[in-house]
Tab-separated table of C-alpha atoms and ligand atoms in Angstrom:
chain	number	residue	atom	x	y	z
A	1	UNK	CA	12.194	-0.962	24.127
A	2	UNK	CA	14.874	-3.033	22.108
A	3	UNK	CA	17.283	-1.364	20.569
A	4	UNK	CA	17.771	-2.812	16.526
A	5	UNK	CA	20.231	-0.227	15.432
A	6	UNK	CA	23.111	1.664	17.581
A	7	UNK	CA	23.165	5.193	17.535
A	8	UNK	CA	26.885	4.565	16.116
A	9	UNK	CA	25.913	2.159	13.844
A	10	UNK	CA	23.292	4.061	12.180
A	11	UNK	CA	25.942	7.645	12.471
A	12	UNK	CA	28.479	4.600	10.407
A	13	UNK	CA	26.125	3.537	7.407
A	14	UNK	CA	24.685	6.840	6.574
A	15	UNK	CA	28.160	8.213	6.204
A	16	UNK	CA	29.041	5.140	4.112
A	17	UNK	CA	25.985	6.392	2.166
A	18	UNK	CA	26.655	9.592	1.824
A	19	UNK	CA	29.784	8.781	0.376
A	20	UNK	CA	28.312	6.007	-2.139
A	21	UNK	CA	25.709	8.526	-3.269
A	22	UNK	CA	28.718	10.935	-4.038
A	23	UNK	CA	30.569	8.744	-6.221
A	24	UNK	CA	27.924	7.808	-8.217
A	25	UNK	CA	27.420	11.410	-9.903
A	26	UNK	CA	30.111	13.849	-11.811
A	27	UNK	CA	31.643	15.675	-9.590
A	28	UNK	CA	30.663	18.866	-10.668
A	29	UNK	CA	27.428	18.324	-10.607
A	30	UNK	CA	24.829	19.503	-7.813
A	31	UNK	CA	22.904	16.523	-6.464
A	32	UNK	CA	19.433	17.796	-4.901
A	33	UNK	CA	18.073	15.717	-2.249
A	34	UNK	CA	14.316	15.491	-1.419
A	35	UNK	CA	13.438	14.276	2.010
A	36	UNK	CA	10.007	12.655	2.914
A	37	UNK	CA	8.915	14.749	6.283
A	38	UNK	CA	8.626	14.134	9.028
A	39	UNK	CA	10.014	10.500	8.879
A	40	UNK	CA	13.278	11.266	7.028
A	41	UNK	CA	14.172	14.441	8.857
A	42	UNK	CA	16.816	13.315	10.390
A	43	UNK	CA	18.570	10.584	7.932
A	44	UNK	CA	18.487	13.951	5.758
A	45	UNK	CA	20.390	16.173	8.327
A	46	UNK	CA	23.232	13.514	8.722
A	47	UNK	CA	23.090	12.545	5.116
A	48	UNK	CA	23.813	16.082	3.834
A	49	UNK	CA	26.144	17.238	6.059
A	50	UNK	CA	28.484	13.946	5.353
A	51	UNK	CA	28.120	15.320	1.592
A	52	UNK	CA	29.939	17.997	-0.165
A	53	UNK	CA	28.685	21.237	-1.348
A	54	UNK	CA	27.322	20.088	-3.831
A	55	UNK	CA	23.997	19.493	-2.460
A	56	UNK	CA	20.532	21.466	-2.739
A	57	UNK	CA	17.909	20.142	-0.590
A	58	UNK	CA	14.022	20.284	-0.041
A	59	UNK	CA	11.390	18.767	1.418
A	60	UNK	CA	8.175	17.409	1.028
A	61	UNK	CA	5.287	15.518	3.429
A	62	UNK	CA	3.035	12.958	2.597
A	63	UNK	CA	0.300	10.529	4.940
A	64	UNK	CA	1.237	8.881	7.186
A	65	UNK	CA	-0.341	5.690	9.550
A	66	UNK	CA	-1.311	8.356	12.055
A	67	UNK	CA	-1.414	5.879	15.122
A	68	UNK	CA	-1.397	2.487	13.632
A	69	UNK	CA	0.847	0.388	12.847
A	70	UNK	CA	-0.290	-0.881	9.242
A	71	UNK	CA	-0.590	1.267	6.320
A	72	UNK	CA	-3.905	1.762	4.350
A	73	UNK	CA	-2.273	2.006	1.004
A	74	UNK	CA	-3.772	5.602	0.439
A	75	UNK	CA	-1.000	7.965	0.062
A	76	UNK	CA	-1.808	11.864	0.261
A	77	UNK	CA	0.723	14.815	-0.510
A	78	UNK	CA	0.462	17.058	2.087
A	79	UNK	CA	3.303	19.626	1.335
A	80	UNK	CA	4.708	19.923	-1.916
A	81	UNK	CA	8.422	20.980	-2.948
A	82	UNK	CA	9.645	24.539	-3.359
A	83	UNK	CA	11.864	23.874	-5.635
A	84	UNK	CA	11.427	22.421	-9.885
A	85	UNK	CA	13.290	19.455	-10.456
A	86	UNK	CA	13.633	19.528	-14.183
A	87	UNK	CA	16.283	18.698	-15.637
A	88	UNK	CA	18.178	17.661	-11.992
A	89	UNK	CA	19.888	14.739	-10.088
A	90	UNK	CA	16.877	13.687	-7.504
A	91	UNK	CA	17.472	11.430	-4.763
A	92	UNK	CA	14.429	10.753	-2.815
A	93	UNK	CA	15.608	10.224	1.265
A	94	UNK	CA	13.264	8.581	3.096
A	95	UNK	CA	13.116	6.889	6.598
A	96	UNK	CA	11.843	3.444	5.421
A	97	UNK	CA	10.637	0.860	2.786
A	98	UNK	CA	7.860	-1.215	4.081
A	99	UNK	CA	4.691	-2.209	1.295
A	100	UNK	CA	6.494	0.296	-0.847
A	101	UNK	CA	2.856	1.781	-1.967
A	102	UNK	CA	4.301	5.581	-0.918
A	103	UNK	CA	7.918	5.624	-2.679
A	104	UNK	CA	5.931	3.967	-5.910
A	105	UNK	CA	3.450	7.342	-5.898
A	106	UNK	CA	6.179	9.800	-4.771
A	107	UNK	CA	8.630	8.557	-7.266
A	108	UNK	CA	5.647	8.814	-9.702
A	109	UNK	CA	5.073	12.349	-8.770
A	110	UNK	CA	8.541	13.393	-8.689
A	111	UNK	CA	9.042	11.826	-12.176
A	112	UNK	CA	6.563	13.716	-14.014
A	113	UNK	CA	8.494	16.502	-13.472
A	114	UNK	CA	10.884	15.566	-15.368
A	115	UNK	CA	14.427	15.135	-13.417
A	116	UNK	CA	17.473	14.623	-14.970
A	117	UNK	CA	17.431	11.537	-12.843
A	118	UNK	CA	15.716	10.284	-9.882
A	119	UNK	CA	17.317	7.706	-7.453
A	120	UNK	CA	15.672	7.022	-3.740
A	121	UNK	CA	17.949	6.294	-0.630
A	122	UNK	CA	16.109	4.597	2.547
A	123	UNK	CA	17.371	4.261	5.980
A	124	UNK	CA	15.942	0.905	5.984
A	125	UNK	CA	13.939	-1.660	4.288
A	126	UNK	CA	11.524	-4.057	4.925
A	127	UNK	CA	11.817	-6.999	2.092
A	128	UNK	CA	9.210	-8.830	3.343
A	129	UNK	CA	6.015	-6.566	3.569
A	130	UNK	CA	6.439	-5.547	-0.138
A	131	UNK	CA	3.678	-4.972	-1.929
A	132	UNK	CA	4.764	-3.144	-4.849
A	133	UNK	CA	8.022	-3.530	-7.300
A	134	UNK	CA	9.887	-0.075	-6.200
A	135	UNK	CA	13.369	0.581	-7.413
A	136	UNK	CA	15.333	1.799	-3.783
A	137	UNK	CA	19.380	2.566	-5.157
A	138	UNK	CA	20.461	3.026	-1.675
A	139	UNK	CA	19.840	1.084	1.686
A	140	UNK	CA	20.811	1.580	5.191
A	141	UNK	CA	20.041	-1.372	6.868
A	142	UNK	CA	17.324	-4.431	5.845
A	143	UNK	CA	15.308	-5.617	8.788
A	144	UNK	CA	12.698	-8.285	9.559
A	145	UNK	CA	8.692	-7.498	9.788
A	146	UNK	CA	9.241	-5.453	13.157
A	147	UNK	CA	7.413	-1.681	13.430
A	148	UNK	CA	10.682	0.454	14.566
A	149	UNK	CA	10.683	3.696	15.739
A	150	UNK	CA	13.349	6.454	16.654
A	151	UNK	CA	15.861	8.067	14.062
A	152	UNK	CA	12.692	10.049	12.369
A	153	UNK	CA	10.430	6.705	12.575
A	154	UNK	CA	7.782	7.353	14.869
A	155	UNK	CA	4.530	5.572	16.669
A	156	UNK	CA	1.519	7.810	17.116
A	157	UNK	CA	4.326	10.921	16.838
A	158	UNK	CA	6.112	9.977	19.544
A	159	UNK	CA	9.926	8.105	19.416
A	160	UNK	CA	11.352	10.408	16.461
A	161	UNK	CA	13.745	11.444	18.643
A	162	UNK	CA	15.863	8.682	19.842
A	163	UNK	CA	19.438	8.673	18.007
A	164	UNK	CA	19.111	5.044	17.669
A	165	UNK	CA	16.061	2.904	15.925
A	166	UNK	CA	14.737	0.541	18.316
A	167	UNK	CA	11.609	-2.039	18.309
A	168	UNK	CA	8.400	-1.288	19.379
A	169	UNK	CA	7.231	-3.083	22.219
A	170	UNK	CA	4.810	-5.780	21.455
A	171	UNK	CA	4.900	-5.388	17.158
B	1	LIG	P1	5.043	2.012	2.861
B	1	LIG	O1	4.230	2.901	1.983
B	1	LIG	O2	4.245	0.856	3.372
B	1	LIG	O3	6.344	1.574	2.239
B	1	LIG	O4	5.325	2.797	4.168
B	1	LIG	C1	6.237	3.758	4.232
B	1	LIG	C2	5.962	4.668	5.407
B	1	LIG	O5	5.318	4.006	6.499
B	1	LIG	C3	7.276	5.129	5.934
B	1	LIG	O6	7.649	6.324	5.308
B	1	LIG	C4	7.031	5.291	7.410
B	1	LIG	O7	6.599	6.600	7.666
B	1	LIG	C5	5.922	4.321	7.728
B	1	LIG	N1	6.457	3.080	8.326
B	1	LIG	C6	6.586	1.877	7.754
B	1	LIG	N2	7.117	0.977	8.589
B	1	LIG	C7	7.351	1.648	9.738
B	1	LIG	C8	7.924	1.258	11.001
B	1	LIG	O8	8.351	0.117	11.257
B	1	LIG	N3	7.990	2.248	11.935
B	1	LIG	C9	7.566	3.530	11.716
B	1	LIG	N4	7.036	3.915	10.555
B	1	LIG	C10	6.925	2.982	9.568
B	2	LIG	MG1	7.909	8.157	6.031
């Protein structure tokens, strides 16, 4: 497989957004991140420990392609949050923007429960398989229509592994 990202390059960016998410709330106040299993397990593990003390975190899981490589647009929450949100700073971390059709019904769902704000950072982004108008604050990288995996991105569960996000073979 081709490798898109470096391992160092990807270690680089999240700790640039660590710090931009930082500077963009009072200092004293907590920021509590909510990361989108399984995919964003590990952007959230290097995001949060480039961040102060500040930060609360949780986690929630919705569908997923399961082995293919295109999504159905049905989106299904399959583990909810521990934690309330009213009334706190949100950010949503997630492994990628792609049609957008799952950050536009988890930032739905997160909204109704009435955050102080919500805000959604993405390892990386798609432009051009949007579907849907979603708001995404913070960005990694922005890549062309090629299925990735590694870094938390996976193909039929395997690849989550890798340190480094590389192209599937063939997509
Ligand atoms: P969306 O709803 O189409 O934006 O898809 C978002 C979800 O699809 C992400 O959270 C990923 O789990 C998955 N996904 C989208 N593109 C890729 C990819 O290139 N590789 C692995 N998973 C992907
Ligand atoms: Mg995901």
């Amino acid at each position: 497989m081709e490798t898109l990202i470096r391992a160092e390059e990807v270690q680089a960016r999240v700790r640039e957004l660590a710090g931009e998410i930082e500077r963009d709330y009072p200092p004293d106040e907590e920021i509590h991140l909510v990361g989108v299993l399984k995919g964003g397990f590990m952007f959230m593990s290097d995001l949060v420990r480039a961040m102060s003390a500040r930060v609360t975190l949780d986690f929630i899981a919705v569908s997923s392609y399961g082995k293919a490589t295109h999504t159905s647009g049905e989106v299904r929450l399959l583990k909810d949050l521990d934690s309330r949100l009213e009334g706190r700073h949100v950010v949503i971390v997630e492994d990628i923007v792609d049609t957008g059709l799952t950050l536009m019904y988890l930032q739905g769902v997160l909204r109704a429960r009435a955050p102080r704000s919500l805000r959604t950072a993405c390892l990386l982004s798609k432009p051009s398989r949007r579907l849907v108008n979603v708001t995404v604050e913070y960005i990694g990288f922005t890549i062309e229509d090629k299925f990735v995996v590694g870094y938390g991105l996976d193909y039929g569960e395997k690849y989550r592994n890798l340190s480094h996000i590389a192209v599937l073979d063939g997509s």
